[in-house]
Short mmCIF file of C-alpha atoms in Angstrom, two decimals:
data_model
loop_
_atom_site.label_atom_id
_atom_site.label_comp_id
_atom_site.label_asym_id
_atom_site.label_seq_id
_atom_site.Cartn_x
_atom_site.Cartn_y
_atom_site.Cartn_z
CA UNK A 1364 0.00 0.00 0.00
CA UNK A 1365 2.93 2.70 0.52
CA UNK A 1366 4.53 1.42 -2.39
CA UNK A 1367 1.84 1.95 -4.13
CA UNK A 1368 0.99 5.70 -2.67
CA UNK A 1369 4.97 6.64 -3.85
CA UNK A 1370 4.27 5.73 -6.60
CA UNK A 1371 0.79 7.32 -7.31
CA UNK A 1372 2.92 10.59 -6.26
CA UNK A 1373 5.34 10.38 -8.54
CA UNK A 1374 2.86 10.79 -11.42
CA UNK A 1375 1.72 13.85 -9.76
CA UNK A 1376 3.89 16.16 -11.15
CA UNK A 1377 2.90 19.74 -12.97
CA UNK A 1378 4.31 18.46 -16.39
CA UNK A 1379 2.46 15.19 -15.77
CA UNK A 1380 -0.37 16.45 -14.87
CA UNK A 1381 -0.94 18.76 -17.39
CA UNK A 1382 -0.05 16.16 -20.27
CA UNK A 1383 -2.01 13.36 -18.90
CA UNK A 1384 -4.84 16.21 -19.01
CA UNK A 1385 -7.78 15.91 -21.08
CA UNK A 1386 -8.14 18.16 -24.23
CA UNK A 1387 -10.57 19.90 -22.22
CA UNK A 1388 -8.60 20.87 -19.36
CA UNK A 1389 -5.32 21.63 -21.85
CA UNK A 1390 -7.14 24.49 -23.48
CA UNK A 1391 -8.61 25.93 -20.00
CA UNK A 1392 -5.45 25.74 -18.62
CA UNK A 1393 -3.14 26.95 -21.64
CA UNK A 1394 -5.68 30.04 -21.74
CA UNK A 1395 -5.11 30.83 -18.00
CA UNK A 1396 -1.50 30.95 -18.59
CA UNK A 1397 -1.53 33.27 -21.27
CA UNK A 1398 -3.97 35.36 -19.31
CA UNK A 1399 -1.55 35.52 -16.47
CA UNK A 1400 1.43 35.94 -18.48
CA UNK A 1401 -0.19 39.34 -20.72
CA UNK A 1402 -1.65 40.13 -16.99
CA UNK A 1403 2.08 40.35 -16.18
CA UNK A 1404 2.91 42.27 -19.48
CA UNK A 1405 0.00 44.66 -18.55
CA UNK A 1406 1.68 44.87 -14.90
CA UNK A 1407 5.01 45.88 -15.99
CA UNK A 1408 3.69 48.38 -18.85
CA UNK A 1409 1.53 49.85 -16.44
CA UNK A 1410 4.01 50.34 -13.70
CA UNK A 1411 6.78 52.04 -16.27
CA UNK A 1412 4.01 54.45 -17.40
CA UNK A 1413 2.08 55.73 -14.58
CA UNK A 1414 5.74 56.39 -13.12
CA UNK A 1415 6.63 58.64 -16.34
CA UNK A 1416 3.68 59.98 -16.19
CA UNK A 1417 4.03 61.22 -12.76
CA UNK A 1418 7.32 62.67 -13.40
CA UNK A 1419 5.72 64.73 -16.67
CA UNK A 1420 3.02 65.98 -14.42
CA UNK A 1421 5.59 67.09 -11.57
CA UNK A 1422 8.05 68.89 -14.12
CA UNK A 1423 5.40 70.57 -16.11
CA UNK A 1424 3.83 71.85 -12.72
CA UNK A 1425 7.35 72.94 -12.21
CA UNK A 1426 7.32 74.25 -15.55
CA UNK A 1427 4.31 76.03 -15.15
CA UNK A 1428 4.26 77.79 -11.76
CA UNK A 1429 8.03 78.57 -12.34
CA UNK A 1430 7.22 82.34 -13.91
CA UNK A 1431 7.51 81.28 -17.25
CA UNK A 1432 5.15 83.25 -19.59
CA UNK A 1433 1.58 80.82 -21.33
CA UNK A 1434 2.93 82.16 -24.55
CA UNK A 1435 6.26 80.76 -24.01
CA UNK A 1436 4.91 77.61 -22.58
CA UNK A 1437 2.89 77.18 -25.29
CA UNK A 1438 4.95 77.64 -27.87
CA UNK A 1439 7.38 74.97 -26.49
CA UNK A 1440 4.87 72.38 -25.68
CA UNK A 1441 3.29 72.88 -28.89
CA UNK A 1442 6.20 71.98 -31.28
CA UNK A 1443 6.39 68.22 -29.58
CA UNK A 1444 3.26 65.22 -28.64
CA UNK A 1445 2.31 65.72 -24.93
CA UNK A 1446 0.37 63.99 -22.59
CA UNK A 1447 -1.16 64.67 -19.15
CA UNK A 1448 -1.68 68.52 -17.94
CA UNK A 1449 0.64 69.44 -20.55
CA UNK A 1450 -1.69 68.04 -23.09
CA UNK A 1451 -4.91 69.68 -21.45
CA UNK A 1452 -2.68 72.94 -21.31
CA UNK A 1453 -1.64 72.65 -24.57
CA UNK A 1454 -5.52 72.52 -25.81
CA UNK A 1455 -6.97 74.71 -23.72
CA UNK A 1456 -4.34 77.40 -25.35
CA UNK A 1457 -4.73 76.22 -28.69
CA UNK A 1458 -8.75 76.99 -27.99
CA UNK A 1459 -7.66 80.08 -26.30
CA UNK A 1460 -5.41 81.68 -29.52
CA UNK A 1461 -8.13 80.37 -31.92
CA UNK A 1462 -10.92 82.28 -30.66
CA UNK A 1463 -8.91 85.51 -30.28
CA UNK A 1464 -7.67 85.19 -33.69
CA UNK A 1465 -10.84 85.35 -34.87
CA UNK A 1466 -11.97 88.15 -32.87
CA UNK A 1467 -14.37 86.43 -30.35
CA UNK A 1468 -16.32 89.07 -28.04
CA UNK A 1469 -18.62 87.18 -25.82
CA UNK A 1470 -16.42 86.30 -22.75
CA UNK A 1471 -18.82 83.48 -21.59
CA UNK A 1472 -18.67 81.85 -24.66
CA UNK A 1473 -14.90 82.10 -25.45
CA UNK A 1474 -14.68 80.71 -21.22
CA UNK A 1475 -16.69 77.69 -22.18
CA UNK A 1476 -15.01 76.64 -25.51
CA UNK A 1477 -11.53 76.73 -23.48
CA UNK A 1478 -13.28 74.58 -20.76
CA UNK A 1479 -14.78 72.00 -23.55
CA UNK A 1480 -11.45 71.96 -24.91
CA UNK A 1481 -9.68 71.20 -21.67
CA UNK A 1482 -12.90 68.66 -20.70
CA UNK A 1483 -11.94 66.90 -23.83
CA UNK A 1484 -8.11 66.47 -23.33
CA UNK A 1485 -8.99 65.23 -20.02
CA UNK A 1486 -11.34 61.92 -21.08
CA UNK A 1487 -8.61 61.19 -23.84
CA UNK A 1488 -6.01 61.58 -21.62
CA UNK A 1489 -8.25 59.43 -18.67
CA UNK A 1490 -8.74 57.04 -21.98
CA UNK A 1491 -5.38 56.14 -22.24
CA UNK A 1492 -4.14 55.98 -18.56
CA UNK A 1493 -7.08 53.24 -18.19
CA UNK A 1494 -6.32 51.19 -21.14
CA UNK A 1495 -6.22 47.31 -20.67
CA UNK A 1496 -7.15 47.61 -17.37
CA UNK A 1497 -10.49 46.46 -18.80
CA UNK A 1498 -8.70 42.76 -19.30
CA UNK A 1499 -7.16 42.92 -15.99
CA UNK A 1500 -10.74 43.39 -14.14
CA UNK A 1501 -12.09 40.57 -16.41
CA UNK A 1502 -9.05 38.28 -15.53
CA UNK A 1503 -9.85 38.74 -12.03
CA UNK A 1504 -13.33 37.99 -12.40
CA UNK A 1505 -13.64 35.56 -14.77
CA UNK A 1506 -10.59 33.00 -14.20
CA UNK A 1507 -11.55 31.41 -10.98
CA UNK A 1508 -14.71 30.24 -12.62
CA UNK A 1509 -12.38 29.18 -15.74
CA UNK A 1510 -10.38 27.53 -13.65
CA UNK A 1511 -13.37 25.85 -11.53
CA UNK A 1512 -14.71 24.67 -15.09
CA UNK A 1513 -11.58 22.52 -15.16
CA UNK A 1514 -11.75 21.62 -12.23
CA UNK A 1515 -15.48 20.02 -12.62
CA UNK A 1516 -14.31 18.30 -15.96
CA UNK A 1517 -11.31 17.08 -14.34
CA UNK A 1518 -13.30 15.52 -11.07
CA UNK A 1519 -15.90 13.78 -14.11
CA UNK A 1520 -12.64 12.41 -15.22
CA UNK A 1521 -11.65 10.50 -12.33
CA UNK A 1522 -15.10 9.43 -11.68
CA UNK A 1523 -14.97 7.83 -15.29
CA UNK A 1524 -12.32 6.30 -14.22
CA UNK A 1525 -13.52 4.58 -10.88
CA UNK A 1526 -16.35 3.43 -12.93
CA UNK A 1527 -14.03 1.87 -15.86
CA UNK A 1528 -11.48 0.32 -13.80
CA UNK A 1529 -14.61 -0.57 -10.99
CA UNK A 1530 -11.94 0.67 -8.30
CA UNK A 1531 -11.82 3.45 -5.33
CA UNK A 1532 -7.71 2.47 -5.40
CA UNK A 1533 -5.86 5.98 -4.68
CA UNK A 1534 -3.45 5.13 -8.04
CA UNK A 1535 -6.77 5.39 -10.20
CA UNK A 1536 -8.29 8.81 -8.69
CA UNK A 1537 -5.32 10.77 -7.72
CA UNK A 1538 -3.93 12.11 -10.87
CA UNK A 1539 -7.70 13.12 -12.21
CA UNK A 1540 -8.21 14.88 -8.75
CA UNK A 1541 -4.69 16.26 -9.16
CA UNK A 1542 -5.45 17.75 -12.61
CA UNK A 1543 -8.77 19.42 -10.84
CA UNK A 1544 -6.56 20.89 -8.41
CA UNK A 1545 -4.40 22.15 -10.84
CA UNK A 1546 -7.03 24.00 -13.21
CA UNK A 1547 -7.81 25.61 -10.12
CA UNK A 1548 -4.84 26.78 -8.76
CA UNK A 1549 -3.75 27.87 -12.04
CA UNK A 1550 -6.91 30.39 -12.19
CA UNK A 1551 -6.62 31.62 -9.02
CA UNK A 1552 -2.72 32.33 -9.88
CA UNK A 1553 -3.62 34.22 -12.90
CA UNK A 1554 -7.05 35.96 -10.77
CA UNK A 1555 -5.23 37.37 -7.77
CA UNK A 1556 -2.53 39.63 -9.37
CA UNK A 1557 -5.37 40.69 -11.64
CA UNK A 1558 -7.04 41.73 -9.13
CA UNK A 1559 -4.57 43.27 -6.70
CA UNK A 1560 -3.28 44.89 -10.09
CA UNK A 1561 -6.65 46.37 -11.44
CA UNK A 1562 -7.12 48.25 -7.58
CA UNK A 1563 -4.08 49.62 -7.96
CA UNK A 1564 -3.94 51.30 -11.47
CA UNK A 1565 -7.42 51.81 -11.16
CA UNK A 1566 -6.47 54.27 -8.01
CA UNK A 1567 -3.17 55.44 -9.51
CA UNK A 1568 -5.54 56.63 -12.60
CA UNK A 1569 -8.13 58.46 -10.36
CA UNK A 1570 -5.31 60.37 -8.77
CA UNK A 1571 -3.60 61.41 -11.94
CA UNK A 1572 -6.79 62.12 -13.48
CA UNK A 1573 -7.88 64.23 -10.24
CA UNK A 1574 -4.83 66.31 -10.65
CA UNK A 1575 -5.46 66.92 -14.39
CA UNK A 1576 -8.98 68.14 -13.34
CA UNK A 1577 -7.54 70.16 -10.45
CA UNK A 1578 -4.81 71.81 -12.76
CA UNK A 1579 -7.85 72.19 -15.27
CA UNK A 1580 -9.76 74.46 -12.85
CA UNK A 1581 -6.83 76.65 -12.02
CA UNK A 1582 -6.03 77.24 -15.12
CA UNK A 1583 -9.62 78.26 -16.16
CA UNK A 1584 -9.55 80.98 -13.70
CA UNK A 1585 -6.12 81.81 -15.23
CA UNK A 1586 -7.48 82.23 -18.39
CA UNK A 1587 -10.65 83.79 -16.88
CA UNK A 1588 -8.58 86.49 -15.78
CA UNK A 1589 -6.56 87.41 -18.64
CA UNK A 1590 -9.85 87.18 -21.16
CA UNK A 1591 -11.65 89.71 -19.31
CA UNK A 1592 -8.17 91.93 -19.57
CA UNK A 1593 -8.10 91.41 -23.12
CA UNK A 1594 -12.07 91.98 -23.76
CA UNK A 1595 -11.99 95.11 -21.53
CA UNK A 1596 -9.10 96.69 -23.56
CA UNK A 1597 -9.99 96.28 -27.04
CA UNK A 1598 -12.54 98.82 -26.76
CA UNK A 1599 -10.05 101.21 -25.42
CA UNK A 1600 -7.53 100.58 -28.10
CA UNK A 1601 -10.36 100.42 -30.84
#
C-alpha cells in the first residue's frame, strides 16, 4: 500500500499532470496561462508608465508655476506630442489663440469653448491611462470560474475512471483529482494579481486624473482672468 501511494505521487507532477490532461482541461489551462502571463505584461507596462507619467506631471507643474510666460509655454509644448496637464494645457491654449484670432467678443462663450477643450483632453487623456485595465478586471473575475470549469471536468474524469477500472484504489483517482486541483490553482494564480493589479492602477488613474482636473480648474480661472483683460481693452484701443 505505501509502495503503491509513492508511486501514485510520482505521477503527480505539474508536467504530468498537465499532459495526462484531457483536451478539455489543456485548453482551460493553456488560456489561463496566457492570461496571467499578458496580466504580467499589462503589470510591468503599467508600472513604467504611470511612473513617467508622474514625473511629466511634476516637471510641467514645475514648468508652469516657475514664472515662465503661457505664450512661451505654449509655444514649447506645442512643437512636440504631450500627454497629461501638458496636453490639457496645450488645448486649452490652442482653444484660447483660436478664438482671439478670430476676434471672439462674448467672454462666456470664449470661457466655455476653453473649458470644452480642456474637458476633452482630459477623457482622452483618462482614456489612455485606463487602457487594458479592462482585461485585468475581467481576468480577475472571470478566471476562478475558468479555472473551476476545469476543475469540474477534471473531477468527471476520475469518476470515469472509478467506474471503468470498478476501483476506489488511490493510483486510479489521484492524478484526475490532481489535474482538478491544478485547473484551479492555475486560475486563481492568474485571478489574484489581476485583481490586486486592477485596484491599484485603477487608483493610480483616479489620482492622476484628479490632478489633471484640479490643474484644469486653475487654469480656467487663469485664463478667466486674462480674457476679461483682453475683452476690456480692445474697446479702449479700438
Amino acid at each position: 500500500m505505501e509502495q503503491l501511494g509513492l508511486e501514485a505521487t510520482a505521477d503527480v507532477g505539474l508536467l504530468a499532470l498537465f499532459l495526462q490532461a484531457g483536451l478539455i482541461v489543456k485548453i482551460v489551462m493553456l488560456g489561463l496561462i496566457a492570461a496571467s502571463v499578458w496580466t504580467w505584461a499589462i503589470v510591468i507596462e503599467k508600472i513604467i508608465a504611470y511612473n513617467k507619467e508622474r514625473r511629466a506631471y511634476n516637471q510641467f507643474e514645475d514648468a508652469f508655476w516657475s514664472g515662465t510666460s503661457l505664450e512661451k509655454l505654449y509655444s514649447t509644448l506645442s512643437e512636440r506630442k504631450t500627454t497629461g496637464m501638458a496636453a490639457v494645457f496645450v488645448s486649452a491654449m490652442r482653444e484660447w489663440k483660436k478664438s482671439f484670432e478670430r476676434g471672439a467678443r462674448t467672454p462666456v462663450g470664449l470661457q466655455m469653448r476653453v473649458e470644452k477643450a480642456m474637458d476633452v483632453a482630459i477623457q482622452r487623456e483618462s482614456e489612455s491611462l485606463e487602457a487594458r485595465l479592462g482585461f485585468l478586471a475581467s481576468t480577475g473575475s472571470a478566471a476562478p470560474f475558468i479555472g473551476l470549469f476545469g476543475t469540474v471536468v477534471g473531477i468527471m474524469t476520475s469518476f470515469q475512471a472509478i467506474a471503468g477500472s470498478k476501483s476506489t484504489n488511490l493510483a486510479v483517482v489521484a492524478p484526475g483529482i490532481a489535474e482538478a486541483l491544478l485547473a484551479t490553482a492555475i486560475g486563481l494564480v492568474a485571478a489574484i494579481p489581476a485583481v490586486i493589479a486592477y485596484n491599484k492602477f485603477s487608483a493610480d488613474s483616479g489620482k492622476l486624473v484628479g490632478r489633471m482636473e484640479g490643474f484644469a480648474d486653475e487654469f480656467s480661472a487663469i485664463l478667466s482672468r486674462q480674457i476679461d483683460e483682453k475683452l476690456q481693452s480692445r474697446p479702449a484701443a479700438e
